[in-house]
Short mmCIF file of C-alpha atoms in Angstrom, two decimals:
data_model
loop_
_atom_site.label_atom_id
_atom_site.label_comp_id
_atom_site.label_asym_id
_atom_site.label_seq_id
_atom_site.Cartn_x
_atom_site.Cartn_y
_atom_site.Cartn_z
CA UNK A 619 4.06 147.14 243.11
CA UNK A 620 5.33 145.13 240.43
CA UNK A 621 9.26 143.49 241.34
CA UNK A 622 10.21 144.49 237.34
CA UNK A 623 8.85 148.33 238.09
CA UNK A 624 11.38 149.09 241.48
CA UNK A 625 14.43 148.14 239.12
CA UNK A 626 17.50 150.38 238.64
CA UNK A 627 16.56 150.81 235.47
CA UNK A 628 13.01 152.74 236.21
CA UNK A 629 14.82 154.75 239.08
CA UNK A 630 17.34 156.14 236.54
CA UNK A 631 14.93 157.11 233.88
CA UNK A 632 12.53 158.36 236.42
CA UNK A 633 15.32 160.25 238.52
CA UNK A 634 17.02 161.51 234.43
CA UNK A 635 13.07 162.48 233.53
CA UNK A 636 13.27 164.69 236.74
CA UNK A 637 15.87 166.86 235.58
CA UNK A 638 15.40 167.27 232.09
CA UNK A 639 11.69 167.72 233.22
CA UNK A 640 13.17 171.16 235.40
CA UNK A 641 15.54 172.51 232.75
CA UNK A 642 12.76 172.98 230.15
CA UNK A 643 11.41 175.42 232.29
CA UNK A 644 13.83 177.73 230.51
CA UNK A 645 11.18 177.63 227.86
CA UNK A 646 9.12 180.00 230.15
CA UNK A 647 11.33 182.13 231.48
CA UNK A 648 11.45 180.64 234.80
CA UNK A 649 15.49 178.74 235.97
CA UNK A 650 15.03 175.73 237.94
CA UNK A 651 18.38 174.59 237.82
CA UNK A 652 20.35 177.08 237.66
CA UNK A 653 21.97 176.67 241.07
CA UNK A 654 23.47 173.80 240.54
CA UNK A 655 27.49 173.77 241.12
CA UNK A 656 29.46 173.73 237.37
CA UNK A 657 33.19 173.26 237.05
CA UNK A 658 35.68 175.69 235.72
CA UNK A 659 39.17 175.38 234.53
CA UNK A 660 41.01 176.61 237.86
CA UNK A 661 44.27 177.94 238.21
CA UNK A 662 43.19 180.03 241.70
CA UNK A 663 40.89 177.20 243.77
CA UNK A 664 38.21 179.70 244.91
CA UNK A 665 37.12 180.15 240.98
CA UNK A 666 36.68 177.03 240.80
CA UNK A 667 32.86 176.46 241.62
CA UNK A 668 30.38 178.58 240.29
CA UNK A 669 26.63 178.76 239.73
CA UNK A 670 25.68 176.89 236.37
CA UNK A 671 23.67 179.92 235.76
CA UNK A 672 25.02 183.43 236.27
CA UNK A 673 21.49 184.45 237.78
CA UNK A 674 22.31 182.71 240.67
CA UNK A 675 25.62 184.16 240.83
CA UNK A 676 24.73 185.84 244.45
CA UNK A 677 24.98 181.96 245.84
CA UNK A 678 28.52 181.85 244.92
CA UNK A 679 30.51 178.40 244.12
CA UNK A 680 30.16 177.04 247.62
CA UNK A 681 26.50 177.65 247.93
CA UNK A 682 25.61 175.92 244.58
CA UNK A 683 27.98 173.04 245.55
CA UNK A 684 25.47 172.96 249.06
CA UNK A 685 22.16 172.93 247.02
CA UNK A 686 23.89 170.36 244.63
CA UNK A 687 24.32 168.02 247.12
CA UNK A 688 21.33 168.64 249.33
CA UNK A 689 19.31 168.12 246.14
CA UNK A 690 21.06 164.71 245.17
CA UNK A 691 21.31 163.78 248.48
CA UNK A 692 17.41 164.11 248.95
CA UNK A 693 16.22 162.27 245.39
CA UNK A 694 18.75 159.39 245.59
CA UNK A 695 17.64 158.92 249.06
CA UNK A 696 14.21 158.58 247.82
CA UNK A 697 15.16 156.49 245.21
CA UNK A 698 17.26 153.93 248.20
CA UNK A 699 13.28 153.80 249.41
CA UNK A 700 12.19 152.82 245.74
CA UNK A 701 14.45 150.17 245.91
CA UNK A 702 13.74 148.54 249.18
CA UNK A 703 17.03 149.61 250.70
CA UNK A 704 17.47 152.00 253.98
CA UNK A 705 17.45 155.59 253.03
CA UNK A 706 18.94 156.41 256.53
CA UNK A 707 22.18 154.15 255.70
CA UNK A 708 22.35 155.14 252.04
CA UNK A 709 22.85 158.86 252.73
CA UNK A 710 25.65 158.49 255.14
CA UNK A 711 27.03 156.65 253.10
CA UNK A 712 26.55 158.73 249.71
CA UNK A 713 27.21 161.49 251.36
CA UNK A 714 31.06 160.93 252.24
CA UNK A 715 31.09 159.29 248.45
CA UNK A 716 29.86 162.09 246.61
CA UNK A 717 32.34 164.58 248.53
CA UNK A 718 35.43 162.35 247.42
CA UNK A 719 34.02 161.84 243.92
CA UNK A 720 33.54 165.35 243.74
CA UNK A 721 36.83 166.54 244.75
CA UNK A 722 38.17 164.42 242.15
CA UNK A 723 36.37 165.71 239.96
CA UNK A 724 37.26 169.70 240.67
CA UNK A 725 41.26 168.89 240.97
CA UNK A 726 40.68 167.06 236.78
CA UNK A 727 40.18 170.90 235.85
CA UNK A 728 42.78 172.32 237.60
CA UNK A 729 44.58 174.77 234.22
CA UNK A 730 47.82 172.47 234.60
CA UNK A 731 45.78 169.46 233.97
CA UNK A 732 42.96 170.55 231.73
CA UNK A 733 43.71 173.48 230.13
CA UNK A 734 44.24 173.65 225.75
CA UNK A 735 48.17 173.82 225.52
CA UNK A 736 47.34 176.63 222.99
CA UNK A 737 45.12 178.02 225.03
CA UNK A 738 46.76 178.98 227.96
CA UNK A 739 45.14 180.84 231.00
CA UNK A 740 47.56 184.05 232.44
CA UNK A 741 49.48 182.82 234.28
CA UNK A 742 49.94 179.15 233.42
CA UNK A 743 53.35 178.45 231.95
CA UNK A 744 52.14 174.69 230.92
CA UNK A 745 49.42 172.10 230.86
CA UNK A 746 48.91 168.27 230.39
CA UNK A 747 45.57 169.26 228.31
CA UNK A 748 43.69 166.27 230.07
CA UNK A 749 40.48 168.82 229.53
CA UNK A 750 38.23 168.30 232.54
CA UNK A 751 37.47 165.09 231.59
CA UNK A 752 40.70 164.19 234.05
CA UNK A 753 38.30 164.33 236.40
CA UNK A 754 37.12 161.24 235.49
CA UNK A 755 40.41 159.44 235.49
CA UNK A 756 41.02 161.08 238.98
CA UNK A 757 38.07 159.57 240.27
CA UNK A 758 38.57 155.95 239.17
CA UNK A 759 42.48 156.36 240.76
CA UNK A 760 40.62 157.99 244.01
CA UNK A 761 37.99 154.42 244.08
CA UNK A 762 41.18 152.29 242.99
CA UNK A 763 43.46 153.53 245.99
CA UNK A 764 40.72 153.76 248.55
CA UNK A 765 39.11 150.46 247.42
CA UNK A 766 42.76 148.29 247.42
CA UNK A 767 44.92 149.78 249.91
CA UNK A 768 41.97 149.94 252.14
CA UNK A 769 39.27 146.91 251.64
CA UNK A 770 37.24 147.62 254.78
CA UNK A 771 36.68 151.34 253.61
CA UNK A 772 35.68 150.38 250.30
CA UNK A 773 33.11 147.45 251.44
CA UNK A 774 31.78 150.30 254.29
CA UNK A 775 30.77 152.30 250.58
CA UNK A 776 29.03 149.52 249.37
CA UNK A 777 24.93 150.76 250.05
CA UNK A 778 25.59 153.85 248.45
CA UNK A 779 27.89 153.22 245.34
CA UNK A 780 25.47 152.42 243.27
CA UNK A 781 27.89 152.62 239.75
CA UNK A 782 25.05 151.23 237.85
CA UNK A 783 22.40 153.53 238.77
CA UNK A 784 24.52 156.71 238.67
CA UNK A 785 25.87 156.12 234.82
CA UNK A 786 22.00 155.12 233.78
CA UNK A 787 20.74 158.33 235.26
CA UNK A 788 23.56 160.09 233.04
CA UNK A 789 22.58 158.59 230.08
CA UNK A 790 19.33 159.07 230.27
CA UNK A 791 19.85 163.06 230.68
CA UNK A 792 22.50 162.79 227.89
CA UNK A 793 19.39 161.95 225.88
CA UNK A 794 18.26 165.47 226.17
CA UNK A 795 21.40 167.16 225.70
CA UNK A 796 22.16 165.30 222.26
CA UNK A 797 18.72 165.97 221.21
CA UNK A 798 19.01 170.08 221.92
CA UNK A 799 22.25 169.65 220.00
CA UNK A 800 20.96 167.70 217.22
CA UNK A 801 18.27 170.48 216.56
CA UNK A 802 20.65 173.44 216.94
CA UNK A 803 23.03 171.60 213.96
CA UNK A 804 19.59 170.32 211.80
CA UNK A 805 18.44 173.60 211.61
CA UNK A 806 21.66 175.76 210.81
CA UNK A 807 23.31 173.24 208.38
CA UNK A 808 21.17 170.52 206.70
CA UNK A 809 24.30 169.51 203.82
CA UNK A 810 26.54 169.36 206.91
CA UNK A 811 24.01 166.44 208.23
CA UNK A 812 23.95 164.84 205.57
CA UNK A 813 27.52 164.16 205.24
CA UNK A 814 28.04 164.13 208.67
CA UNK A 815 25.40 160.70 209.19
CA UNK A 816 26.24 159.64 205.64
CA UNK A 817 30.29 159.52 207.47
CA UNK A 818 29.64 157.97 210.21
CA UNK A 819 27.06 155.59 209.54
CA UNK A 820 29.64 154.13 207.36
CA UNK A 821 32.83 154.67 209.46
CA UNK A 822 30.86 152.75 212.22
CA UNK A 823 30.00 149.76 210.77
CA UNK A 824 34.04 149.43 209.78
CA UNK A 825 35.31 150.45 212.91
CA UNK A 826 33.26 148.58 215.12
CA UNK A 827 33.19 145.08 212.90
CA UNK A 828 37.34 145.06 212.98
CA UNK A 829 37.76 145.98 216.36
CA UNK A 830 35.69 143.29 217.65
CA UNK A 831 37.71 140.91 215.48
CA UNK A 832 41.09 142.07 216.36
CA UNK A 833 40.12 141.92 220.30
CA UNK A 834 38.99 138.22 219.70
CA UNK A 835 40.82 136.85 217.13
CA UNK A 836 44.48 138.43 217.65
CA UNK A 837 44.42 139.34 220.98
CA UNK A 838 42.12 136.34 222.98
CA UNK A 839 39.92 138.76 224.52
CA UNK A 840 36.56 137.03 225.41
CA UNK A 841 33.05 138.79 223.96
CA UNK A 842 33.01 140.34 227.19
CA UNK A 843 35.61 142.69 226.43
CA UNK A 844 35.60 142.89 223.33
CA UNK A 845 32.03 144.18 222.38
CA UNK A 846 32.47 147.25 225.06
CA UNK A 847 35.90 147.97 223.67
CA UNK A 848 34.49 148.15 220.02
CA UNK A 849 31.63 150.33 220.90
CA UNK A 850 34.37 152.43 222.98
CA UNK A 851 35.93 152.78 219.69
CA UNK A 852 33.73 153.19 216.99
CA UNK A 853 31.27 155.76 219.80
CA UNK A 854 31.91 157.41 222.30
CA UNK A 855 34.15 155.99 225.24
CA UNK A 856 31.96 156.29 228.28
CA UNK A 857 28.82 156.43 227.50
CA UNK A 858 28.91 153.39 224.61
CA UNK A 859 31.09 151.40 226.40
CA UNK A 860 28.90 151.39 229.51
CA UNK A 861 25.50 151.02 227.28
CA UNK A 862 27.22 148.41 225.14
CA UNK A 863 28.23 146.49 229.29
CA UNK A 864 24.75 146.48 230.20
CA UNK A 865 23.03 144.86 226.85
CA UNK A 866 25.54 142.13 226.84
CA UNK A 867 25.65 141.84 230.78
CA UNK A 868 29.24 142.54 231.22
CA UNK A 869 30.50 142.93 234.45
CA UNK A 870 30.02 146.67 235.42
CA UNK A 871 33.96 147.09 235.84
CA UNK A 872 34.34 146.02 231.59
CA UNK A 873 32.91 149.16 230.28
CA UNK A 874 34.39 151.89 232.62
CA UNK A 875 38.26 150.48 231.89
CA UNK A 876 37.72 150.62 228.41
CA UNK A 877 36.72 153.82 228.72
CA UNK A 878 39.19 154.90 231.11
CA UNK A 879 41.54 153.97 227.86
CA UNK A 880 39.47 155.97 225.41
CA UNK A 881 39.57 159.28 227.46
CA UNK A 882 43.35 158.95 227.57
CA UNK A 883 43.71 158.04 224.30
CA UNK A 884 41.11 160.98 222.95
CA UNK A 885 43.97 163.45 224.72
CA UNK A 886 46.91 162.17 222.73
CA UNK A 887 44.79 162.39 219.58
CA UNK A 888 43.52 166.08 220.59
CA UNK A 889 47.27 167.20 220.62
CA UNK A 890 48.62 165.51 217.59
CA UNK A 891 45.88 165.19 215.20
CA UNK A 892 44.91 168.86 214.47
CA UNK A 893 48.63 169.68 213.51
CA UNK A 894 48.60 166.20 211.63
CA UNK A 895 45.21 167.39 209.44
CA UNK A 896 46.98 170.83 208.62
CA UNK A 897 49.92 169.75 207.14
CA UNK A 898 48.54 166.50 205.06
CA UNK A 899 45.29 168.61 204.36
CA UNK A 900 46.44 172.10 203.78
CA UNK A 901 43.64 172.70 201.38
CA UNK A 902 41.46 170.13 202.52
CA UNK A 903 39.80 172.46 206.14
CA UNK A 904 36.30 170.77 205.95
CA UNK A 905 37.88 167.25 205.64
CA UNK A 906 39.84 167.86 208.62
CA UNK A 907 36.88 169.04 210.76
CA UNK A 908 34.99 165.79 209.56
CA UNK A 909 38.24 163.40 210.72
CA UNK A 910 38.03 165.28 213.91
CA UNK A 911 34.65 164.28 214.77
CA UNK A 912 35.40 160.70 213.30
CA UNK A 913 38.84 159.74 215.08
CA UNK A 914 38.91 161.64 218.59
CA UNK A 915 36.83 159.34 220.77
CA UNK A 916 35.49 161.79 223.38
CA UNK A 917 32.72 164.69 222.68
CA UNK A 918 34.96 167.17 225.16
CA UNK A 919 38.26 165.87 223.39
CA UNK A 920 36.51 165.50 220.06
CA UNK A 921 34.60 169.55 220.32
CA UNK A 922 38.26 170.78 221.56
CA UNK A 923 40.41 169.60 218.26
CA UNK A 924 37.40 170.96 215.80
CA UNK A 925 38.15 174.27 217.30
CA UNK A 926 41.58 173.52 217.71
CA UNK A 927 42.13 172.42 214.10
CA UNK A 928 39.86 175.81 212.81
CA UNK A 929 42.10 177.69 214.10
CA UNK A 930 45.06 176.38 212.56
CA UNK A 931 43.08 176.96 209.17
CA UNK A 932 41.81 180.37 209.72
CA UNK A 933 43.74 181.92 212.48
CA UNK A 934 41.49 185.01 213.10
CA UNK A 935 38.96 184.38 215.57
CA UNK A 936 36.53 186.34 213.93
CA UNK A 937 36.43 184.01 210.38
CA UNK A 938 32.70 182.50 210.06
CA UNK A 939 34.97 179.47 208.35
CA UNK A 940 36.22 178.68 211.98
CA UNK A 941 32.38 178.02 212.67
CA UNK A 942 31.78 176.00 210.09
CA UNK A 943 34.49 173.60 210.79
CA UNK A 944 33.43 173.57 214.58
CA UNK A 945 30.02 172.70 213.43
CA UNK A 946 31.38 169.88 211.60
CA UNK A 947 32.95 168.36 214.22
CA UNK A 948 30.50 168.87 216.25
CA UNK A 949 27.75 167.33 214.05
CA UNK A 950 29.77 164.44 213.15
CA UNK A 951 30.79 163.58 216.89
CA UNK A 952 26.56 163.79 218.01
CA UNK A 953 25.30 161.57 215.33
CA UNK A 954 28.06 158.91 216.37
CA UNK A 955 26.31 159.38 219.82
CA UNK A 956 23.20 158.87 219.00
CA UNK A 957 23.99 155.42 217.60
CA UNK A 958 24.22 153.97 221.51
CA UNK A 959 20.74 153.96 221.84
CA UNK A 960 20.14 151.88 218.35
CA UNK A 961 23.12 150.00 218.68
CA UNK A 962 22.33 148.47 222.11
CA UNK A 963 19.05 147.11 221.00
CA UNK A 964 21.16 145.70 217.69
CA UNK A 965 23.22 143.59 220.23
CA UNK A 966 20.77 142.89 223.05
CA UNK A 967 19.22 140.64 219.44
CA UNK A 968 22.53 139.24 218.57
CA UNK A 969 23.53 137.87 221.94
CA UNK A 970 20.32 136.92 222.54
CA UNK A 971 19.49 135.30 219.36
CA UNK A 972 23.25 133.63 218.57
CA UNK A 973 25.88 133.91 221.14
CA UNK A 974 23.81 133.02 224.12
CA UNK A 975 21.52 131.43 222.30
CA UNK A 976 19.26 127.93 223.20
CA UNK A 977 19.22 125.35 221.42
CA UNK A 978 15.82 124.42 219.70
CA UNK A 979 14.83 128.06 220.18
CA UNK A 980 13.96 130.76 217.34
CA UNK A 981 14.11 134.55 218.00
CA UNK A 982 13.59 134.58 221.62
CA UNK A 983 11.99 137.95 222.46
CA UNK A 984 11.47 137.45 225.52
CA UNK A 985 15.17 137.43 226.38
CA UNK A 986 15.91 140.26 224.42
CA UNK A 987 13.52 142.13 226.69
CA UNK A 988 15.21 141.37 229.27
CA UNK A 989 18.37 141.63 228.13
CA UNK A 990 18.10 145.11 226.26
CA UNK A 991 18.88 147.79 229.29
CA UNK A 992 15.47 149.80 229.51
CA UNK A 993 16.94 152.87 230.41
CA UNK A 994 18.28 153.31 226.45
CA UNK A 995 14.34 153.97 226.17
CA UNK A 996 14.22 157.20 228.42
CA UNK A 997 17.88 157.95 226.22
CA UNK A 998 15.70 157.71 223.06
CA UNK A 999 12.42 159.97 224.84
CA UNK A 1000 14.69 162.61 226.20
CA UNK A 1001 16.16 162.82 222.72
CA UNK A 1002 13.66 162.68 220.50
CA UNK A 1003 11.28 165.27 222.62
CA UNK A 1004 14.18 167.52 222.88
CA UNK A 1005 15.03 167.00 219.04
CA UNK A 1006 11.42 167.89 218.09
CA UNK A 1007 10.92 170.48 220.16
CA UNK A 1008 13.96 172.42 218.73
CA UNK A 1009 13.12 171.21 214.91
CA UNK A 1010 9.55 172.48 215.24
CA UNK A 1011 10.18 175.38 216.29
CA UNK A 1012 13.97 177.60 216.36
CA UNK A 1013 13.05 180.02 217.97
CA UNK A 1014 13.46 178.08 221.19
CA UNK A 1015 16.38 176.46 220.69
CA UNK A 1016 18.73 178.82 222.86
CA UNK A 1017 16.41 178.61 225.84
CA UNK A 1018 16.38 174.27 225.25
CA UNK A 1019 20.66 174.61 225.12
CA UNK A 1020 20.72 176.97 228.45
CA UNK A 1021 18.47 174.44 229.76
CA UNK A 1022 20.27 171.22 229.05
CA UNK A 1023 23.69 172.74 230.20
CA UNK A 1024 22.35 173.20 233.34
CA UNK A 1025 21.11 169.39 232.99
CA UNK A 1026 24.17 168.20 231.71
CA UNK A 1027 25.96 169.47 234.97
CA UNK A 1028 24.03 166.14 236.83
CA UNK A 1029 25.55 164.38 233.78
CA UNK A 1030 28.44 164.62 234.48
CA UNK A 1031 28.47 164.30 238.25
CA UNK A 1032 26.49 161.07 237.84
CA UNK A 1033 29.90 160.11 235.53
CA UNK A 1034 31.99 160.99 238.38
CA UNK A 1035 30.00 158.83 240.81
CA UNK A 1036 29.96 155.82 238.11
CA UNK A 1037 33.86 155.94 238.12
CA UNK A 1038 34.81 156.38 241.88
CA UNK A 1039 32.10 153.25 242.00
CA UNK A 1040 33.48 151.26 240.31
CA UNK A 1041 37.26 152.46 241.60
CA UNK A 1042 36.10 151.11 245.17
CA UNK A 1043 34.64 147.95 243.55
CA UNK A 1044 37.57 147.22 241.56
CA UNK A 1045 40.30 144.70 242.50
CA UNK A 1046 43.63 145.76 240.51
CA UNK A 1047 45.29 142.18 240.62
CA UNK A 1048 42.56 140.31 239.57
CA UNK A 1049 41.82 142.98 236.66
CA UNK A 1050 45.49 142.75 236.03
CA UNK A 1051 45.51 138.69 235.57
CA UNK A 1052 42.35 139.46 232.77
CA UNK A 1053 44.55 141.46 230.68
CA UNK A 1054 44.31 145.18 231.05
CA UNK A 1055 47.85 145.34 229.83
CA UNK A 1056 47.11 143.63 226.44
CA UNK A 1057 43.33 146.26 226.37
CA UNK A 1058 45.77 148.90 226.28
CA UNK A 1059 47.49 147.29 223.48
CA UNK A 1060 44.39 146.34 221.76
CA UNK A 1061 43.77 149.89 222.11
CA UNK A 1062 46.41 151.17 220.34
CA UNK A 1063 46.81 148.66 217.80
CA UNK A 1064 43.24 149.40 216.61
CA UNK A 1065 43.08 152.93 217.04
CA UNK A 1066 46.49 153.87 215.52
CA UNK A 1067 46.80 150.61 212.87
CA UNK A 1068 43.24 151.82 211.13
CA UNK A 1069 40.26 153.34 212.83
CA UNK A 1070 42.68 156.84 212.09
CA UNK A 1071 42.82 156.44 209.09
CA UNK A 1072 39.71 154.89 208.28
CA UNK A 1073 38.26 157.89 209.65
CA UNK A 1074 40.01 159.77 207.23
CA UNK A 1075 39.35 158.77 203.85
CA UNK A 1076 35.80 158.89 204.78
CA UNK A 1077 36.12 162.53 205.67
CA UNK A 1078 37.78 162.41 202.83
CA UNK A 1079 35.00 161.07 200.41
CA UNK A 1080 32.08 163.33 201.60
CA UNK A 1081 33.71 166.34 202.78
CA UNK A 1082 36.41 166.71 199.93
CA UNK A 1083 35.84 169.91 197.85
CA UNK A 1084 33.14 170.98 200.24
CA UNK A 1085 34.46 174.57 201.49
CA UNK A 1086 34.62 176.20 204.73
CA UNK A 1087 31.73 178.92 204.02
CA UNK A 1088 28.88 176.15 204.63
CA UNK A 1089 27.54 176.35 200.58
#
């Protein structure tokens, strides 16, 4: 077999092709995935874990956890085999990995971490509003402590925490869930689209242009940084940042720090912003939806303030206008996704064809093959087949969403795994001496001297005047 088809890349589209391939079964009735392990905001720990699909509620949260793991356990096993490695020292290995991850990830949604300030569970008095995505953060502090205070642990994780491999796998399934999205929003609001792409195509090519330029040019960072850290930006945190890493060949532990950034960032901006947009925009609700989607950096922090920010606007629940203004958030924040895929291939040219560039060469094409990260293809399959098949026919569309949440559950574990990776990989004083201080000043510079406001006046110029009703 061919050395360029047993590459990480093939596993992970193979491996993401898998899953989305088992969730369209929804499509005929049948549930393939629905007992896979989802988790909830918990304020008591046994509600914690459920079924992803309530007709596998009978296998409660602890049983679905068991057939999650056995399941990943068994194809990423396999897939050690694919890549020449021993399957028998692998799942040891993975298995201790993916219980730590995983407990990381299930204390990021406990209600005093995650939960919407203003939308309280009973019983909880408070909340930091992290939104589940702490989980993330918990799991790169979980790698970080294991992988510094104890170096000989960390190395023993080395066969199995494959960072590389877990966030391709994710992206490749995120393909599918953007696409079932996509088709939902084409469908119920074409003028919406319009705007919404119109928005962002333009906000994009100003965010990401001065962020690149401030990184370089004010603050010294080298390309390295810098690229990752604009498409963390001007995107979406993890899944651009990480796309944007592997067409420029950054170092795997680039990508997941700038988006360790953006997800703490997106919080701040999920508590102030929506309060911000109702007093500078009283009249102004479709505007504010649009900035939402446009400034707040994450799709979980990005979906919360659109329906945080509706209902400021139109505080009974039961106003269609609250839907409208979700929708617009949401549409904006999935066509700024989509852009990874396109915008990976648009760099994997430039650093090809100029920065890394030979001398006494033209457009080497060659290089760009190699350099452009074939997984972004099985990102662009998943989402156009799951696109068309919701375009071409509606009908389906709620059986392609139920399927692709139970998908997206994998997502987001494969997340986890990428960031407790790269945790036990990571070594703090060295990252310290490259200047994660000044990326967190970068960080704020950028986001708070311009891509906010940016993001408004171009909500501003196609969503002024538009109202709330959709017409």
């Amino acid at each position: 077999m061919k050395s360029w088809f047993r590459s990480e890349d093939v596993l992970a589209v193979l491996i993401g092709v898998l899953l989305i391939g088992l969730s369209l079964a929804t499509l005929t009735g049948a549930n393939l995935l629905g007992w896979s392990v989802a988790v909830k905001e918990w304020a008591d720990p046994a509600k914690a874990l459920v079924p992803s699909s309530s007709a596998f509620a009978g296998l409660t949260g602890i049983g679905a956890f068991a057939a999650t793991f056995v399941f990943l356990l068994g194809v990423l096993s396999a897939g050690a085999v694919f890549l020449r490695t021993s399957p028998a020292r692998f799942a040891v290995r993975f298995a201790v990995l993916f219980v730590l991850a995983f407990l990381c990830w299930v204390a990021g949604h406990n209600a005093y971490i995650a939960a919407n300030p203003n939308k309280l569970p009973a019983g909880v008095g408070w909340a930091l509003g992290l939104t589940g995505e702490a989980g993330y953060l918990l799991a790169l502090i979980g790698g970080l402590l294991i992988g510094n205070l104890f170096p000989r642990a960390g190395a023993w994780f080395k066969d199995a925490a494959r960072s590389e491999l877990f966030i391709k796998v994710g992206i490749v399934i995120y393909g599918a869930v953007l696409g079932a999205k996509a088709a939902e929003e084409s469908v119920r609001a074409t003028a919406i689209l319009f705007r919404g792409l119109a928005a962002i195509i333009e906000a994009y090519l100003i965010y990401w242009a001065l962020v690149y330029l401030i990184a370089r040019k004010v603050f010294g960072f080298s390309r390295e940084w810098a690229a990752p850290l604009a498409s963390g930006i001007s995107i979406c945190g993890v899944t651009a940042a990480i796309t944007t890493g592997a067409a420029i060949r950054a170092r795997p532990v680039v990508p997941v720090m700038v988006s360790s950034l953006v997800v703490v960032f997106a919080v701040f901006e999920m508590l102030v912003l929506p309060k911000l947009a109702h007093v500078i925009l009283p009249d102004e609700p479709m505007v504010a939806a649009g900035w939402m989607g446009l400034a707040v950096k994450t799709d979980g922090a990005a979906f919360s303030s659109g329906e945080i920010t509706a209902g400021l606007y139109y505080p009974d629940e039961k106003d269609p206008a609250r839907k409208w203004m979700a929708l617009t958030t949401t549409t904006v924040k999935v066509f700024i996704d989509v852009f990874i895929g396109i915008w990976a291939l648009v760099l994997s040219v430039i650093w090809s064809w100029k920065i890394d560039k030979r001398p006494g060469r033209g457009l080497p094409l060659r290089e760009i093959w190699e350099r452009f990260p074939k997984f972004v293809f099985g990102y662009a399959v998943t989402f156009g087949t799951f696109f068309a098949i919701g375009v071409s026919d509606p009908g389906v569309i709620g059986d392609l969403k139920r399927g692709t949440d139970q998908a997206d559950v994998f997502r987001r574990l494969f997340f986890v795994l990428t960031f407790f990776s790269i945790g036990l990989a990571t070594n703090v004083r060295r990252l310290w001496a490259e200047g994660l201080g000044r990326l967190a000043l970068v960080y704020v510079v950028n986001l708070f001297g311009f891509v906010i406001w940016i993001g408004l006046a171009i909500s501003w110029l196609f969503f002024h005047g538009v109202p709330a009703g959709g017409k």
